Amino acid sequence: MIYKSKRPDVEIPDATLPEHVLGEARERGEHPALIDGVSGGVITYAEFADVVDALAAGLQRDGLGRGDVFALVGGNSAEWAIAYHAILRAGGVVTPINPLLTPDEVGKQLSDSKTRGVIAMGPLVEPLRHAAERAGAEWVRALERGAEGSVFELAADGAEPEDVGIKPEDLAVLPYSSGTTGVMKGVVLSHRNLVANIEQIQDGITLSEDDTLVGVLPFFHIYGQTVVLNQGLAKGATIVTMPRFDLDGLLDIIENHGVTLLHIAPPVVLAFATAPQVEGRDFSGLRIVISGAAPLDEDLSGRAEARIGVPIRQGYGMTELSPVSHKTRVDDAAVTPPGSVGPLVPNTEARLVDPASGEDAAEGGEGEIWIRGPQVMVGYLDQPEATAQTLTDDGWLRTGDIARIDAGGYAFIVDRLKELIKYKGYQVPPAELEAVLVSHPQVKDAGVIGVPHEGGDEYPKACVVCEGDLGADELMAFVAERVAPYKKVREVEIVEEIPKSASGKILRRVLREQYGAAADA
């Protein structure tokens, strides 16, 4: 049984991502494209287009060739957006990287993606230099304009980049995702994938030059990249950037800049529901708040909505979907059922498949949700087996999430097959943490699970088989030294054995049943 979007198909332009996003930028002239939420600095659309072209031309003169991969490591800023589009405009590929990752973690991505150059926030340049050298990257440059060794020193003022023949079907962005297995893989997203998703989203939340967005979702994540940065710029909106989340700063931006649309993750919804400083703030400019990146607790959403007086609804997707397959429409917010992630976006189909039998679930039943549409990734970089496990021959993407779809076409995510832990909107692969744990000389085996946390969130808990006198605090510190802060193990339980299948696979469902209660429950 195939569920189809009830919206008419939208036209997908035959264009590359920079052509689509920046095609009308100069015509918008002095209209603000990006505003720094801290300093108040403004870059107009005309300025943005000019500096992107200048940097793209400079990158080409420095040797960037068609299809070369460049890493971009940094927080949200106008400079990040300029470098991102300059790499694409020059014919390169962007692999965006979370600045919280350790140099070793970054090095793995650089090596796997065959990155030629790294553009990073100033404080990260030196720590990443050795990782880049080991991975074969040719240079590391600072992201900040005016800084010594900045990539912007390459900008050729007034120049236009050479047309190197990039096509819509070519690779554009290479984010890394754990998919359904917990092993990081490069997700091959074409220009067409990303352009398609911009237009699919636009159908439900129509942006224009009258809109103001907040870049609080990280641009290195495909969620903030597509639904805030690229859709916003493509439709002429103004984007106020935040280098990191700060509730008071976000509230000031919403009030002072007349923000009309807010994309966030569940931890921000929790703050709206509980933080005292939310009281008395002005949210009247907002049309809607959309939460994504992780499941949103229905009760929490209701409490937050009551406090701010603005509809809070959900969307759904994953990196492999560029990222959106479902999203609440602004015009339909009042009739969208609580807890739903909304209907399918245009040009998109879904199936619900019984994981055990492989048969389609009965109408009204539950099953793994499969998605087919122009936003579905090309595949995983140099991983044909993983690609075959995720994509069917006829174009369906197996999401690893269990869903149901009601008679109105609204989807509800009810469980998941995939092993990922979602902590504050970030993906935490348990297999990665297990590999770190068993590298400790006293750890004989380990299994990591997600434990329920406030607001529908989860945190990583390690179940460990060890020998000798080994404390939980020591183990947590051991892991913390080797992974990004959001991946840290937050609880350790010493156990006698890790339950496994006959083939040796960890039975996480059994682990969750035995040890999955929150410590403070």
PDB file of C-alpha atoms in Angstrom, residues 134-242:
ATOM      1  CA  ARG A 134      47.228  12.458   8.503  1.00  0.00           C
ATOM      2  CA  ALA A 135      44.089  12.372   6.352  1.00  0.00           C
ATOM      3  CA  GLY A 136      45.927  13.729   3.319  1.00  0.00           C
ATOM      4  CA  ALA A 137      44.270  17.174   3.253  1.00  0.00           C
ATOM      5  CA  GLU A 138      46.475  19.754   1.581  1.00  0.00           C
ATOM      6  CA  TRP A 139      45.751  22.742   3.790  1.00  0.00           C
ATOM      7  CA  VAL A 140      43.790  24.109   6.738  1.00  0.00           C
ATOM      8  CA  ARG A 141      42.575  27.706   6.689  1.00  0.00           C
ATOM      9  CA  ALA A 142      40.684  29.892   9.144  1.00  0.00           C
ATOM     10  CA  LEU A 143      37.030  30.694   8.539  1.00  0.00           C
ATOM     11  CA  GLU A 144      37.040  34.248   9.922  1.00  0.00           C
ATOM     12  CA  ARG A 145      37.476  37.139   7.498  1.00  0.00           C
ATOM     13  CA  GLY A 146      40.523  39.246   8.293  1.00  0.00           C
ATOM     14  CA  ALA A 147      42.245  36.521  10.302  1.00  0.00           C
ATOM     15  CA  GLU A 148      45.774  35.479   9.398  1.00  0.00           C
ATOM     16  CA  GLY A 149      45.638  32.400   7.203  1.00  0.00           C
ATOM     17  CA  SER A 150      41.943  32.933   6.507  1.00  0.00           C
ATOM     18  CA  VAL A 151      40.382  31.288   3.484  1.00  0.00           C
ATOM     19  CA  PHE A 152      39.077  34.744   2.578  1.00  0.00           C
ATOM     20  CA  GLU A 153      42.632  35.788   1.713  1.00  0.00           C
ATOM     21  CA  LEU A 154      42.072  33.731  -1.433  1.00  0.00           C
ATOM     22  CA  ALA A 155      39.065  35.820  -2.504  1.00  0.00           C
ATOM     23  CA  ALA A 156      39.582  37.418  -5.903  1.00  0.00           C
ATOM     24  CA  ASP A 157      37.572  40.640  -5.615  1.00  0.00           C
ATOM     25  CA  GLY A 158      35.358  41.324  -8.590  1.00  0.00           C
ATOM     26  CA  ALA A 159      36.126  37.973 -10.207  1.00  0.00           C
ATOM     27  CA  GLU A 160      33.643  35.348 -11.295  1.00  0.00           C
ATOM     28  CA  PRO A 161      34.394  31.632 -10.968  1.00  0.00           C
ATOM     29  CA  GLU A 162      34.908  29.513 -14.053  1.00  0.00           C
ATOM     30  CA  ASP A 163      31.975  27.324 -15.106  1.00  0.00           C
ATOM     31  CA  VAL A 164      33.265  23.769 -14.608  1.00  0.00           C
ATOM     32  CA  GLY A 165      30.122  22.036 -15.797  1.00  0.00           C
ATOM     33  CA  ILE A 166      28.512  20.919 -12.533  1.00  0.00           C
ATOM     34  CA  LYS A 167      25.191  19.171 -13.167  1.00  0.00           C
ATOM     35  CA  PRO A 168      22.125  18.868 -10.878  1.00  0.00           C
ATOM     36  CA  GLU A 169      22.777  15.143 -10.439  1.00  0.00           C
ATOM     37  CA  ASP A 170      26.358  15.704  -9.208  1.00  0.00           C
ATOM     38  CA  LEU A 171      27.383  15.342  -5.577  1.00  0.00           C
ATOM     39  CA  ALA A 172      26.977  18.612  -3.658  1.00  0.00           C
ATOM     40  CA  VAL A 173      27.077  17.944   0.074  1.00  0.00           C
ATOM     41  CA  LEU A 174      28.548  15.027   2.000  1.00  0.00           C
ATOM     42  CA  PRO A 175      27.234  15.034   5.567  1.00  0.00           C
ATOM     43  CA  TYR A 176      27.962  12.061   7.800  1.00  0.00           C
ATOM     44  CA  SER A 177      25.174  10.060   9.383  1.00  0.00           C
ATOM     45  CA  SER A 178      24.906   6.908  11.434  1.00  0.00           C
ATOM     46  CA  GLY A 179      21.974   5.732   9.340  1.00  0.00           C
ATOM     47  CA  THR A 180      20.231   2.847  11.089  1.00  0.00           C
ATOM     48  CA  THR A 181      23.347   0.934  12.138  1.00  0.00           C
ATOM     49  CA  GLY A 182      25.384   3.269  14.322  1.00  0.00           C
ATOM     50  CA  VAL A 183      28.390   3.355  11.961  1.00  0.00           C
ATOM     51  CA  MET A 184      29.171   6.776  10.501  1.00  0.00           C
ATOM     52  CA  LYS A 185      28.870   6.961   6.719  1.00  0.00           C
ATOM     53  CA  GLY A 186      29.084   9.715   4.138  1.00  0.00           C
ATOM     54  CA  VAL A 187      25.612  10.522   2.788  1.00  0.00           C
ATOM     55  CA  VAL A 188      25.794  11.407  -0.895  1.00  0.00           C
ATOM     56  CA  LEU A 189      23.365  14.286  -1.506  1.00  0.00           C
ATOM     57  CA  SER A 190      23.163  15.684  -5.012  1.00  0.00           C
ATOM     58  CA  HIS A 191      22.363  19.242  -6.026  1.00  0.00           C
ATOM     59  CA  ARG A 192      18.993  17.934  -7.234  1.00  0.00           C
ATOM     60  CA  ASN A 193      18.252  16.280  -3.868  1.00  0.00           C
ATOM     61  CA  LEU A 194      18.770  19.559  -2.038  1.00  0.00           C
ATOM     62  CA  VAL A 195      17.048  21.814  -4.560  1.00  0.00           C
ATOM     63  CA  ALA A 196      14.058  19.450  -4.561  1.00  0.00           C
ATOM     64  CA  ASN A 197      13.739  19.527  -0.786  1.00  0.00           C
ATOM     65  CA  ILE A 198      13.823  23.336  -0.689  1.00  0.00           C
ATOM     66  CA  GLU A 199      10.839  23.439  -3.042  1.00  0.00           C
ATOM     67  CA  GLN A 200       9.034  20.616  -1.247  1.00  0.00           C
ATOM     68  CA  ILE A 201       9.315  22.482   2.060  1.00  0.00           C
ATOM     69  CA  GLN A 202       8.299  25.779   0.488  1.00  0.00           C
ATOM     70  CA  ASP A 203       4.884  24.313  -0.357  1.00  0.00           C
ATOM     71  CA  GLY A 204       3.921  24.051   3.312  1.00  0.00           C
ATOM     72  CA  ILE A 205       5.780  27.014   4.795  1.00  0.00           C
ATOM     73  CA  THR A 206       5.893  29.722   2.160  1.00  0.00           C
ATOM     74  CA  LEU A 207       8.863  32.000   2.784  1.00  0.00           C
ATOM     75  CA  SER A 208       9.374  35.415   1.221  1.00  0.00           C
ATOM     76  CA  GLU A 209      11.364  38.611   1.714  1.00  0.00           C
ATOM     77  CA  ASP A 210       8.928  39.489   4.501  1.00  0.00           C
ATOM     78  CA  ASP A 211      10.160  36.615   6.671  1.00  0.00           C
ATOM     79  CA  THR A 212      12.890  36.559   9.301  1.00  0.00           C
ATOM     80  CA  LEU A 213      14.399  33.288  10.530  1.00  0.00           C
ATOM     81  CA  VAL A 214      16.838  32.429  13.305  1.00  0.00           C
ATOM     82  CA  GLY A 215      19.887  30.329  12.533  1.00  0.00           C
ATOM     83  CA  VAL A 216      19.894  28.597  15.904  1.00  0.00           C
ATOM     84  CA  LEU A 217      19.912  25.097  14.433  1.00  0.00           C
ATOM     85  CA  PRO A 218      23.514  24.309  13.460  1.00  0.00           C
ATOM     86  CA  PHE A 219      24.239  24.872   9.775  1.00  0.00           C
ATOM     87  CA  PHE A 220      26.600  21.859   9.764  1.00  0.00           C
ATOM     88  CA  HIS A 221      23.503  19.690  10.356  1.00  0.00           C
ATOM     89  CA  ILE A 222      21.358  19.066   7.291  1.00  0.00           C
ATOM     90  CA  TYR A 223      18.233  20.226   9.177  1.00  0.00           C
ATOM     91  CA  GLY A 224      19.506  23.777   9.747  1.00  0.00           C
ATOM     92  CA  GLN A 225      21.322  23.750   6.424  1.00  0.00           C
ATOM     93  CA  THR A 226      18.243  23.033   4.287  1.00  0.00           C
ATOM     94  CA  VAL A 227      15.251  24.438   6.169  1.00  0.00           C
ATOM     95  CA  VAL A 228      16.903  27.611   7.501  1.00  0.00           C
ATOM     96  CA  LEU A 229      20.017  28.569   5.533  1.00  0.00           C
ATOM     97  CA  ASN A 230      19.233  27.375   2.013  1.00  0.00           C
ATOM     98  CA  GLN A 231      15.466  27.729   1.943  1.00  0.00           C
ATOM     99  CA  GLY A 232      15.727  31.106   3.643  1.00  0.00           C
ATOM    100  CA  LEU A 233      18.280  32.449   1.169  1.00  0.00           C
ATOM    101  CA  ALA A 234      16.514  30.936  -1.839  1.00  0.00           C
ATOM    102  CA  LYS A 235      13.284  32.757  -0.943  1.00  0.00           C
ATOM    103  CA  GLY A 236      14.767  36.099   0.122  1.00  0.00           C
ATOM    104  CA  ALA A 237      14.223  35.846   3.880  1.00  0.00           C
ATOM    105  CA  THR A 238      16.549  37.414   6.451  1.00  0.00           C
ATOM    106  CA  ILE A 239      18.462  34.983   8.676  1.00  0.00           C
ATOM    107  CA  VAL A 240      19.746  36.054  12.085  1.00  0.00           C
ATOM    108  CA  THR A 241      22.639  33.768  13.040  1.00  0.00           C
ATOM    109  CA  MET A 242      23.526  32.424  16.468  1.00  0.00           C
TER     110      MET A 242
END
